[in-house]
Amino acid sequence: MQYYYQDFLIRDWEEKERTQAAEVIRSVLSEYGLDWEPDGADRDVLQVEECYLAAGGEFWVIEHQNKIVGTGAYYPIERGEKAVEIRKMYLLPTVRGLGLGTHLLQQLETVIAFRGFEQIWIETATVLKAAVKLYESHGYIPTTGVETQRCDSIYVKYLFTNDLKF
């Protein structure tokens, strides 16, 4: 997958970008006072092949002027019915406020629905106020059952794939 949104290239992650993608995520977490957990909640960023690709998910990077400025990913999960979890949706401060987060979320949802999934789950921390606002404004419903220690909120969105027209 590879396409442009404005002057941002959104594409599949490549192995050579492991460190760059991890640094974007570590930087955003730090900005909000959250810890980078390479042996815990962030292990998946260091093991994209195992945690996303081999599991039937995808991991995308957002590139601007040959630099990784954001990430977004999902993988199938056992929770729910035909469910995935969106993870690692982070943007550097320099590219926020341009509609990129909304666009990325919508593209992830489109691909997820096209692949026949019916539920999308997202765990987050309430300190990420813009992310929470984004999810809630796009039909994600607060629920219970947080599994990631760093997170204190969980949302679900039910997709009705039979209503989609491609």
PDB file of C-alpha atoms in Angstrom, residues 31-152:
ATOM      1  CA  GLU A  31       5.638  14.510  25.163  1.00  0.00           C
ATOM      2  CA  TYR A  32       2.610  13.357  27.172  1.00  0.00           C
ATOM      3  CA  GLY A  33       4.558  12.032  30.139  1.00  0.00           C
ATOM      4  CA  LEU A  34       4.046   8.387  29.182  1.00  0.00           C
ATOM      5  CA  ASP A  35       6.836   5.836  29.346  1.00  0.00           C
ATOM      6  CA  TRP A  36       8.309   4.034  26.334  1.00  0.00           C
ATOM      7  CA  GLU A  37       7.971   0.321  27.161  1.00  0.00           C
ATOM      8  CA  PRO A  38      10.154  -1.732  24.755  1.00  0.00           C
ATOM      9  CA  ASP A  39       9.617  -4.888  26.820  1.00  0.00           C
ATOM     10  CA  GLY A  40       5.906  -4.243  27.335  1.00  0.00           C
ATOM     11  CA  ALA A  41       3.310  -2.159  25.492  1.00  0.00           C
ATOM     12  CA  ASP A  42       5.779  -1.088  22.780  1.00  0.00           C
ATOM     13  CA  ARG A  43       7.365  -4.464  22.083  1.00  0.00           C
ATOM     14  CA  ASP A  44       5.188  -4.733  18.963  1.00  0.00           C
ATOM     15  CA  VAL A  45       6.966  -1.759  17.341  1.00  0.00           C
ATOM     16  CA  LEU A  46      10.259  -3.584  17.632  1.00  0.00           C
ATOM     17  CA  GLN A  47       8.720  -6.823  16.340  1.00  0.00           C
ATOM     18  CA  VAL A  48       6.443  -5.618  13.532  1.00  0.00           C
ATOM     19  CA  GLU A  49       6.909  -8.765  11.457  1.00  0.00           C
ATOM     20  CA  GLU A  50       5.719 -11.039  14.261  1.00  0.00           C
ATOM     21  CA  CYS A  51       3.142  -8.820  15.946  1.00  0.00           C
ATOM     22  CA  TYR A  52       1.472  -7.307  12.879  1.00  0.00           C
ATOM     23  CA  LEU A  53       2.416  -8.864   9.558  1.00  0.00           C
ATOM     24  CA  ALA A  54       2.431 -12.537  10.597  1.00  0.00           C
ATOM     25  CA  ALA A  55      -0.740 -11.979  12.625  1.00  0.00           C
ATOM     26  CA  GLY A  56      -2.675 -10.703   9.596  1.00  0.00           C
ATOM     27  CA  GLY A  57      -2.405  -6.988  10.343  1.00  0.00           C
ATOM     28  CA  GLU A  58      -0.641  -4.035   8.816  1.00  0.00           C
ATOM     29  CA  PHE A  59       1.792  -1.389  10.036  1.00  0.00           C
ATOM     30  CA  TRP A  60       1.939   1.888   8.127  1.00  0.00           C
ATOM     31  CA  VAL A  61       4.289   4.842   8.271  1.00  0.00           C
ATOM     32  CA  ILE A  62       3.613   8.432   7.277  1.00  0.00           C
ATOM     33  CA  GLU A  63       6.530  10.047   5.529  1.00  0.00           C
ATOM     34  CA  HIS A  64       7.103  13.740   4.888  1.00  0.00           C
ATOM     35  CA  GLN A  65      10.221  15.044   3.162  1.00  0.00           C
ATOM     36  CA  ASN A  66      11.904  11.624   3.531  1.00  0.00           C
ATOM     37  CA  LYS A  67      11.315  11.517   7.295  1.00  0.00           C
ATOM     38  CA  ILE A  68       8.904   9.292   9.237  1.00  0.00           C
ATOM     39  CA  VAL A  69       6.459  11.631  11.001  1.00  0.00           C
ATOM     40  CA  GLY A  70       3.746   9.190  12.014  1.00  0.00           C
ATOM     41  CA  THR A  71       2.584   5.619  12.310  1.00  0.00           C
ATOM     42  CA  GLY A  72      -0.642   3.647  12.333  1.00  0.00           C
ATOM     43  CA  ALA A  73      -1.326  -0.068  12.579  1.00  0.00           C
ATOM     44  CA  TYR A  74      -3.855  -2.775  13.325  1.00  0.00           C
ATOM     45  CA  TYR A  75      -3.995  -6.490  13.901  1.00  0.00           C
ATOM     46  CA  PRO A  76      -6.706  -9.079  14.516  1.00  0.00           C
ATOM     47  CA  ILE A  77      -7.588  -9.799  18.152  1.00  0.00           C
ATOM     48  CA  GLU A  78      -9.595 -12.428  20.005  1.00  0.00           C
ATOM     49  CA  ARG A  79     -11.691  -9.867  21.886  1.00  0.00           C
ATOM     50  CA  GLY A  80     -15.049  -9.327  20.228  1.00  0.00           C
ATOM     51  CA  GLU A  81     -16.384 -10.734  16.974  1.00  0.00           C
ATOM     52  CA  LYS A  82     -14.247 -10.508  13.816  1.00  0.00           C
ATOM     53  CA  ALA A  83     -12.277  -7.841  15.644  1.00  0.00           C
ATOM     54  CA  VAL A  84      -9.081  -5.875  15.212  1.00  0.00           C
ATOM     55  CA  GLU A  85      -7.262  -3.422  17.400  1.00  0.00           C
ATOM     56  CA  ILE A  86      -5.899  -0.177  15.983  1.00  0.00           C
ATOM     57  CA  ARG A  87      -2.536   0.502  17.571  1.00  0.00           C
ATOM     58  CA  LYS A  88       0.413   2.841  17.354  1.00  0.00           C
ATOM     59  CA  MET A  89      -1.456   5.731  15.771  1.00  0.00           C
ATOM     60  CA  TYR A  90       0.970   8.566  16.516  1.00  0.00           C
ATOM     61  CA  LEU A  91       1.873  11.822  14.766  1.00  0.00           C
ATOM     62  CA  LEU A  92       4.741  14.155  15.555  1.00  0.00           C
ATOM     63  CA  PRO A  93       3.637  17.617  16.765  1.00  0.00           C
ATOM     64  CA  THR A  94       4.869  19.292  13.556  1.00  0.00           C
ATOM     65  CA  VAL A  95       2.244  17.493  11.443  1.00  0.00           C
ATOM     66  CA  ARG A  96      -0.762  17.690  13.746  1.00  0.00           C
ATOM     67  CA  GLY A  97      -3.736  19.885  12.938  1.00  0.00           C
ATOM     68  CA  LEU A  98      -3.581  19.189   9.192  1.00  0.00           C
ATOM     69  CA  GLY A  99      -6.321  16.569   9.057  1.00  0.00           C
ATOM     70  CA  LEU A 100      -3.787  13.776   8.862  1.00  0.00           C
ATOM     71  CA  GLY A 101      -5.029  11.967  11.989  1.00  0.00           C
ATOM     72  CA  THR A 102      -8.612  11.957  10.749  1.00  0.00           C
ATOM     73  CA  HIS A 103      -7.514  10.791   7.319  1.00  0.00           C
ATOM     74  CA  LEU A 104      -5.324   8.028   8.759  1.00  0.00           C
ATOM     75  CA  LEU A 105      -8.110   6.759  11.014  1.00  0.00           C
ATOM     76  CA  GLN A 106     -10.573   6.740   8.104  1.00  0.00           C
ATOM     77  CA  GLN A 107      -8.129   4.840   5.877  1.00  0.00           C
ATOM     78  CA  LEU A 108      -7.457   2.271   8.577  1.00  0.00           C
ATOM     79  CA  GLU A 109     -11.212   1.822   9.047  1.00  0.00           C
ATOM     80  CA  THR A 110     -11.759   1.437   5.298  1.00  0.00           C
ATOM     81  CA  VAL A 111      -9.096  -1.246   4.934  1.00  0.00           C
ATOM     82  CA  ILE A 112     -10.302  -3.030   8.072  1.00  0.00           C
ATOM     83  CA  ALA A 113     -13.913  -3.081   6.812  1.00  0.00           C
ATOM     84  CA  PHE A 114     -12.835  -4.179   3.340  1.00  0.00           C
ATOM     85  CA  ARG A 115     -11.028  -7.132   4.918  1.00  0.00           C
ATOM     86  CA  GLY A 116     -14.296  -8.239   6.538  1.00  0.00           C
ATOM     87  CA  PHE A 117     -13.693  -7.262  10.142  1.00  0.00           C
ATOM     88  CA  GLU A 118     -16.729  -6.105  12.103  1.00  0.00           C
ATOM     89  CA  GLN A 119     -15.300  -4.507  15.245  1.00  0.00           C
ATOM     90  CA  ILE A 120     -12.454  -2.098  15.869  1.00  0.00           C
ATOM     91  CA  TRP A 121     -11.021  -1.728  19.359  1.00  0.00           C
ATOM     92  CA  ILE A 122      -8.686   1.031  20.517  1.00  0.00           C
ATOM     93  CA  GLU A 123      -6.960   1.345  23.881  1.00  0.00           C
ATOM     94  CA  THR A 124      -5.628   4.779  24.797  1.00  0.00           C
ATOM     95  CA  ALA A 125      -4.660   7.053  27.656  1.00  0.00           C
ATOM     96  CA  THR A 126      -6.971   9.951  28.514  1.00  0.00           C
ATOM     97  CA  VAL A 127      -3.951  12.266  28.625  1.00  0.00           C
ATOM     98  CA  LEU A 128      -3.959  11.946  24.804  1.00  0.00           C
ATOM     99  CA  LYS A 129      -6.914  14.330  24.644  1.00  0.00           C
ATOM    100  CA  ALA A 130      -6.812  14.937  20.881  1.00  0.00           C
ATOM    101  CA  ALA A 131      -6.775  11.193  20.210  1.00  0.00           C
ATOM    102  CA  VAL A 132      -9.716  10.609  22.539  1.00  0.00           C
ATOM    103  CA  LYS A 133     -11.643  13.429  20.843  1.00  0.00           C
ATOM    104  CA  LEU A 134     -10.831  11.958  17.418  1.00  0.00           C
ATOM    105  CA  TYR A 135     -12.061   8.489  18.353  1.00  0.00           C
ATOM    106  CA  GLU A 136     -15.241   9.738  20.000  1.00  0.00           C
ATOM    107  CA  SER A 137     -16.057  12.024  17.064  1.00  0.00           C
ATOM    108  CA  HIS A 138     -15.739   9.044  14.702  1.00  0.00           C
ATOM    109  CA  GLY A 139     -18.220   6.806  16.465  1.00  0.00           C
ATOM    110  CA  TYR A 140     -16.021   4.938  18.925  1.00  0.00           C
ATOM    111  CA  ILE A 141     -17.892   4.002  22.080  1.00  0.00           C
ATOM    112  CA  PRO A 142     -16.227   3.888  25.521  1.00  0.00           C
ATOM    113  CA  THR A 143     -16.307   0.413  27.013  1.00  0.00           C
ATOM    114  CA  THR A 144     -14.480  -1.663  29.623  1.00  0.00           C
ATOM    115  CA  GLY A 145     -11.671  -4.188  29.633  1.00  0.00           C
ATOM    116  CA  VAL A 146      -8.402  -2.271  29.247  1.00  0.00           C
ATOM    117  CA  GLU A 147      -5.537  -4.741  28.851  1.00  0.00           C
ATOM    118  CA  THR A 148      -2.543  -2.402  28.450  1.00  0.00           C
ATOM    119  CA  GLN A 149      -1.214  -0.985  31.733  1.00  0.00           C
ATOM    120  CA  ARG A 150      -0.305   2.403  30.231  1.00  0.00           C
ATOM    121  CA  CYS A 151      -3.862   2.870  28.949  1.00  0.00           C
ATOM    122  CA  ASP A 152      -6.867   3.861  31.010  1.00  0.00           C
TER     123      ASP A 152
END
